[in-house]
Amino acid sequence: MGRMSSIWGEDCLDFKPERWILERGGVKHEPSYKFMAFNAGPRTCLGKEVAFTQMKLVAAAMVYNYDIEVVEAHTVTPATSIILHMKQGLKVKVSKRWV
């Protein structure tokens, strides 16, 4: 569901952060059923908020401390599963920002 064109549009595979930002600059909220990893409704994942907080902290620390570039000629292909991951992994070049 996370990459279905019937839900996200024809450009569903494109990285477009602006699709979650309102014209006034606020965050656009999407229905929970669109994010299969956490499910939706009364049986939603109990650790969802903890997972989101941890992802934000790790991402902020990585962006702050390191320069991260996707390796050239590496194809990024997501795998459909109960756990979100890439079929061939995500090959990146990481270099320390503060030397």
mmCIF file of C-alpha atoms in Angstrom:
data_model
loop_
_atom_site.group_PDB
_atom_site.id
_atom_site.type_symbol
_atom_site.label_atom_id
_atom_site.label_comp_id
_atom_site.label_asym_id
_atom_site.label_seq_id
_atom_site.Cartn_x
_atom_site.Cartn_y
_atom_site.Cartn_z
ATOM 1 C CA MET A 1 0.000 0.000 0.000
ATOM 2 C CA GLY A 2 2.887 2.362 0.680
ATOM 3 C CA ARG A 3 3.683 2.585 -3.039
ATOM 4 C CA MET A 4 0.296 2.034 -4.684
ATOM 5 C CA SER A 5 -0.466 4.571 -7.404
ATOM 6 C CA SER A 6 -4.197 4.292 -6.643
ATOM 7 C CA ILE A 7 -3.505 5.731 -3.175
ATOM 8 C CA TRP A 8 -0.494 8.046 -3.672
ATOM 9 C CA GLY A 9 -0.823 9.036 -7.350
ATOM 10 C CA GLU A 10 1.172 8.272 -10.494
ATOM 11 C CA ASP A 11 4.351 9.684 -8.930
ATOM 12 C CA CYS A 12 4.127 7.274 -5.960
ATOM 13 C CA LEU A 13 7.723 6.061 -6.420
ATOM 14 C CA ASP A 14 9.187 9.580 -6.462
ATOM 15 C CA PHE A 15 10.679 11.068 -3.299
ATOM 16 C CA LYS A 16 8.447 14.102 -2.776
ATOM 17 C CA PRO A 17 8.366 15.366 0.824
ATOM 18 C CA GLU A 18 6.065 18.179 -0.305
ATOM 19 C CA ARG A 19 3.198 15.695 -0.613
ATOM 20 C CA TRP A 20 2.921 15.814 3.211
ATOM 21 C CA ILE A 21 3.045 19.622 3.517
ATOM 22 C CA LEU A 22 -0.050 21.811 3.246
ATOM 23 C CA GLU A 23 -0.028 25.013 1.182
ATOM 24 C CA ARG A 24 0.010 27.018 4.434
ATOM 25 C CA GLY A 25 3.099 25.114 5.618
ATOM 26 C CA GLY A 26 1.454 22.712 8.079
ATOM 27 C CA VAL A 27 1.741 18.941 8.090
ATOM 28 C CA LYS A 28 -0.834 17.091 5.986
ATOM 29 C CA HIS A 29 -2.186 14.087 7.892
ATOM 30 C CA GLU A 30 -2.883 10.929 5.918
ATOM 31 C CA PRO A 31 -5.228 8.098 6.981
ATOM 32 C CA SER A 32 -3.486 5.381 9.027
ATOM 33 C CA TYR A 33 -4.438 2.578 6.630
ATOM 34 C CA LYS A 34 -1.921 3.947 4.108
ATOM 35 C CA PHE A 35 0.996 2.867 6.332
ATOM 36 C CA MET A 36 0.787 -0.935 6.439
ATOM 37 C CA ALA A 37 3.772 -1.457 8.760
ATOM 38 C CA PHE A 38 1.845 -0.139 11.800
ATOM 39 C CA ASN A 39 -1.673 -1.208 10.790
ATOM 40 C CA ALA A 40 -4.652 0.993 11.682
ATOM 41 C CA GLY A 41 -7.742 1.162 13.833
ATOM 42 C CA PRO A 42 -8.143 -0.258 17.345
ATOM 43 C CA ARG A 43 -5.384 -2.825 16.803
ATOM 44 C CA THR A 44 -2.663 -0.434 15.750
ATOM 45 C CA CYS A 45 0.918 -1.163 16.802
ATOM 46 C CA LEU A 46 1.563 -0.214 20.444
ATOM 47 C CA GLY A 47 5.155 0.778 19.715
ATOM 48 C CA LYS A 48 4.325 3.070 16.786
ATOM 49 C CA GLU A 49 4.992 6.351 18.619
ATOM 50 C CA VAL A 50 8.194 4.998 20.175
ATOM 51 C CA ALA A 51 9.365 3.867 16.729
ATOM 52 C CA PHE A 52 8.612 7.270 15.179
ATOM 53 C CA THR A 53 10.455 9.094 17.986
ATOM 54 C CA GLN A 54 13.484 6.814 17.678
ATOM 55 C CA MET A 55 13.559 7.212 13.885
ATOM 56 C CA LYS A 56 13.525 11.001 14.227
ATOM 57 C CA LEU A 57 16.330 10.999 16.816
ATOM 58 C CA VAL A 58 18.551 8.671 14.788
ATOM 59 C CA ALA A 59 17.904 10.567 11.545
ATOM 60 C CA ALA A 60 18.685 13.918 13.195
ATOM 61 C CA ALA A 61 21.918 12.584 14.716
ATOM 62 C CA MET A 62 23.013 11.053 11.397
ATOM 63 C CA VAL A 63 22.310 14.193 9.372
ATOM 64 C CA TYR A 64 24.031 16.382 11.969
ATOM 65 C CA ASN A 65 27.202 14.291 12.338
ATOM 66 C CA TYR A 66 27.715 12.702 8.907
ATOM 67 C CA ASP A 67 27.591 13.398 5.177
ATOM 68 C CA ILE A 68 25.567 10.581 3.598
ATOM 69 C CA GLU A 69 25.451 9.893 -0.153
ATOM 70 C CA VAL A 70 23.786 7.005 -2.012
ATOM 71 C CA VAL A 71 26.412 5.026 -3.940
ATOM 72 C CA GLU A 72 26.226 5.754 -7.670
ATOM 73 C CA ALA A 73 24.565 3.085 -9.858
ATOM 74 C CA HIS A 74 22.849 1.479 -6.840
ATOM 75 C CA THR A 75 19.189 0.705 -7.529
ATOM 76 C CA VAL A 76 16.910 1.365 -4.564
ATOM 77 C CA THR A 77 14.130 -1.252 -4.503
ATOM 78 C CA PRO A 78 11.806 -1.570 -1.492
ATOM 79 C CA ALA A 79 10.594 -5.011 -0.418
ATOM 80 C CA THR A 80 6.960 -5.536 0.521
ATOM 81 C CA SER A 81 6.898 -7.134 3.950
ATOM 82 C CA ILE A 82 5.561 -6.684 7.456
ATOM 83 C CA ILE A 83 8.891 -4.959 8.169
ATOM 84 C CA LEU A 84 9.979 -2.173 5.827
ATOM 85 C CA HIS A 85 13.353 -2.869 4.196
ATOM 86 C CA MET A 86 15.161 -2.666 0.848
ATOM 87 C CA LYS A 87 15.567 -5.773 -1.345
ATOM 88 C CA GLN A 88 19.276 -5.162 -1.967
ATOM 89 C CA GLY A 89 19.842 -2.924 1.047
ATOM 90 C CA LEU A 90 20.674 0.748 0.706
ATOM 91 C CA LYS A 91 24.309 1.296 -0.203
ATOM 92 C CA VAL A 92 25.550 4.672 0.985
ATOM 93 C CA LYS A 93 28.865 6.406 1.460
ATOM 94 C CA VAL A 94 29.148 7.839 4.977
ATOM 95 C CA SER A 95 31.845 10.321 5.936
ATOM 96 C CA LYS A 96 32.274 12.074 9.255
ATOM 97 C CA ARG A 97 31.283 15.726 9.041
ATOM 98 C CA TRP A 98 33.322 17.022 12.001
ATOM 99 C CA VAL A 99 36.951 16.029 11.402
#
